[in-house]
Amino acid sequence: MLLDRRSECEVLDRLLEAVRGGQSRVLVLRGEPGVGKTALLEYVAERASGFRLARAAGVQSEMELAFAGLQLLCAPMLDRLERLPPPQRDALQTAFGLTSGVAPDRFLAGLAVLGLLSEVADGRPLVCLVDDAQWVDRASLQALEFVARRLFAESVALVFAVRQSGAEQPLAGLPDLVVEGLQNGDARELLGSVIRWPLDERVRDRIVAETRGNPLALLELPRGLTPAGLAGGFGLPVQPLPARIEDSFRRRLAPLPAETRRLLLVAAAEPVGETTLVWRAAGRLGIGVEAADAAESEDLVHFGARVRFRHPLVRSAIYRAASPQDRRDAHRALAEVTDPQVDPDRRAWHLAQATSVPDEAVASELERSAGRAQARGGLAAAAAFLEQAAKLTPSPARRVERALAAAQAKHQAGAPDAALGLLATAQAGPLDELQRARVDLLRAQIAFAVNRGRDAPPLLLTAAKRLEPLDVGLARETYLEALQAAMFVGRLAHGGGLLEAARAAREAPASSQPPRPADLLLDGLALLITEGYPAATPVLRQALSAFRNERISMEEGLRWLWIGCLAAVDLWDHETWYVLSTRHVQLARDAGALTVLPIALISRMAVHLWAGELAAAASLVNEVETVTDATGSHLAPYGALGLAAWRGRVAEASELIKTSTNEVVARGEGQGLALIDWTSAVLYNGVGRYEDALDAAQRAAEHPEELPFAWGLVELIEAATRSGKAARAGDALQRLSETTRTSGTDWALGIEARSRALLSDGEAAERLYRQAIDRLGRTRVRVELARSHLLYGEWLRRERRRLDAREQLRTAHEMFATMGAEGFAERAEHELLATGETARKRTVEASSQLTAQEAHVARLARDGLSNPEIGARLFISRRTVQYHLRKVFTKLDITSRGQLDRVLPSDPTMA
């Protein structure tokens, strides 16, 4: 019975009512064991008239089986898989082991589940109930948490019940309801339902107080105690409440026949509750069907279509009360009756639990299970299987190999502490040189992942050096990783930093095979850092040509394209930057590599910024935020900051500068500091605060290795000339021209001409400004073309050539206004006013009525993406896309997608 749960039931009733009305709702019921969470889930199931119902429950012994909980929840829905986009359908089928394929990104699997729930709820609302969520396997829980954060307008209710225990907070940040003990009056009533004799009020009040109104404790603790014992005082032991409840169950187990206890142990060790499997295992142990009678009469378990315990603590009490040998016997029997073809992984896990001494056959089974788990994307499960395999491996050398593999899987699964522990296990064994190098490499990779790498570059260099005589290809890749880490850490590195890494890379042995794109990139970057721009340019061009034209694998592309984009910018090659960044984003999307996608999107967003396509850049900033929010990853808001700077929004950018600076210093991202300084210089040059721009540009220019080519120098030259510091501008121009003349591209030579014009007078200045406009006009770099028109117009006005100045300033103002570069547009407007002309005001765009999400959906629809494609891009369901488009059509007073192009400005090059 549900006592004193009126407020909780009202919350659940409102939740169901909202879902009936076409909305989605998520709720996490939190509370200690036995407090009534499961009863509230049953209340939801009973009240969900007209709903489809899906259920799952976590099982502690099944936590290592990847996607087990998710498969249980989705099993009744799999007939709708064909309605999903192919990448999502394939990801879910692979995750569930229905097909073989590339291991799916766990967030792509989550997006597939979101789509599946949306499809199932299309005709009738759907309620999903997940009990004991703290015991759901990690891969499933991550996918469900992803879904919970993306539900919006799908008519889906997702209700979890989770144990509240200490600082551990599964599903943190989701809407929750803390379920507490009963009030005193209801607690006394419930206690009276199990104690049928007069009870001293003081004893009763003590029971109520010590159980804190926990319903299960009130029902279970008094069982088995005599009236005399209760009358003399109910002295509960001083221990946590769940342990006390378990003790009460153990007391109820003690009088049961030995055969009944053994049957209950088999049922407790079998995680899925398959009745047939339990009875077959019981038969192996000589246990008859009559053994179930006593357990069912005690209301501890029910053997129906599934084995269902009265409460998870019953299962726990049974398992803990058994001796180690009895547990091993139960697992061995279960392993013997589990079909190795249908369920090899559960069989391997049972075999492992049944084995107390090293056994190569069992370890090999676990290793094969790890391979299957990894193929399904269950990295945490693969790590658990490998860790158990290492423990059961007799051969010390083989144990080391499995421990290393387990450590790698733990690292990939985001468990660095566990990975380091397994590395310590591996180091205790006999390591060969290649294994020692792999230990060094993994330690360095973990260091870079945990703290963004202050210690990573020297660790990677050590690993690379050790790999040289063992595996030249891997050694060279590790040197390239070390260079990447050193570039990222920049000025905040410990030790020699980037120069030391580059010198070490220069000394690396060449491969006996034809050079790969990554080999050429390593050689070019090492030359750039040690010998300078002219020496490195030919090799870097060869590397970029290889990345652009050769067939590289998806793995290579995902791993190296971002640094290839940086090299393209170093060479002032906007076209190659455009091609490589487009390919990087596409590869990340196709692979569902959501940990890589934000970096790829940031690079692509920068391409749009330089092209003056600020609306396209804004869409990608929104997408970065969507991905990082969905995955829980951390990335400083570089994209949002760059966009605010080019838009000239000083207050917004200043706040982002402050928060970003604190974040990148704490994380050790020296390159981030340079990006912030350069962005600040752009912001202040745009709004005419030249002294502030000069300070920021000077800081950026002090660490050129942290930025592509000489971004800081370009801003420094403009700020210094406008601040009357021509000498500083001249020094910067000399450094800039070393790269521009070697590069020889229109982008490079156009920027040099403009910068040189700022330091020139008379005909020379005019010739250089015109040269800059001519060269930059041949490129995609429209924002720099607009800046050149502005600077030329400003120079003409100061030369008292007002009519000529107006022409250039009108062009600049129109370009900046069209782009949305408000700061530069206002600067151009002020200059126009000084010539006696007023700038034409632009009309307010209809899109300003839309929310950020609505605008993003509208742009993607305008550019021809289907609803499923938009949903996949933004991590929302097809039905939520429909919901947003209905809002867009209403606000913009249109009736179809075909009219979006008329009311929204087009970005034809948007990816």
PDB file of C-alpha atoms in Angstrom, residues 289 663 840:
ATOM      1  CA  VAL A 289      11.410 -28.079  -7.708  1.00  0.00           C
ATOM      2  CA  GLU A 663      39.696  27.984 -17.497  1.00  0.00           C
ATOM      3  CA  ARG A 840      22.326  53.238 -44.885  1.00  0.00           C
TER       4      ARG A 840
END
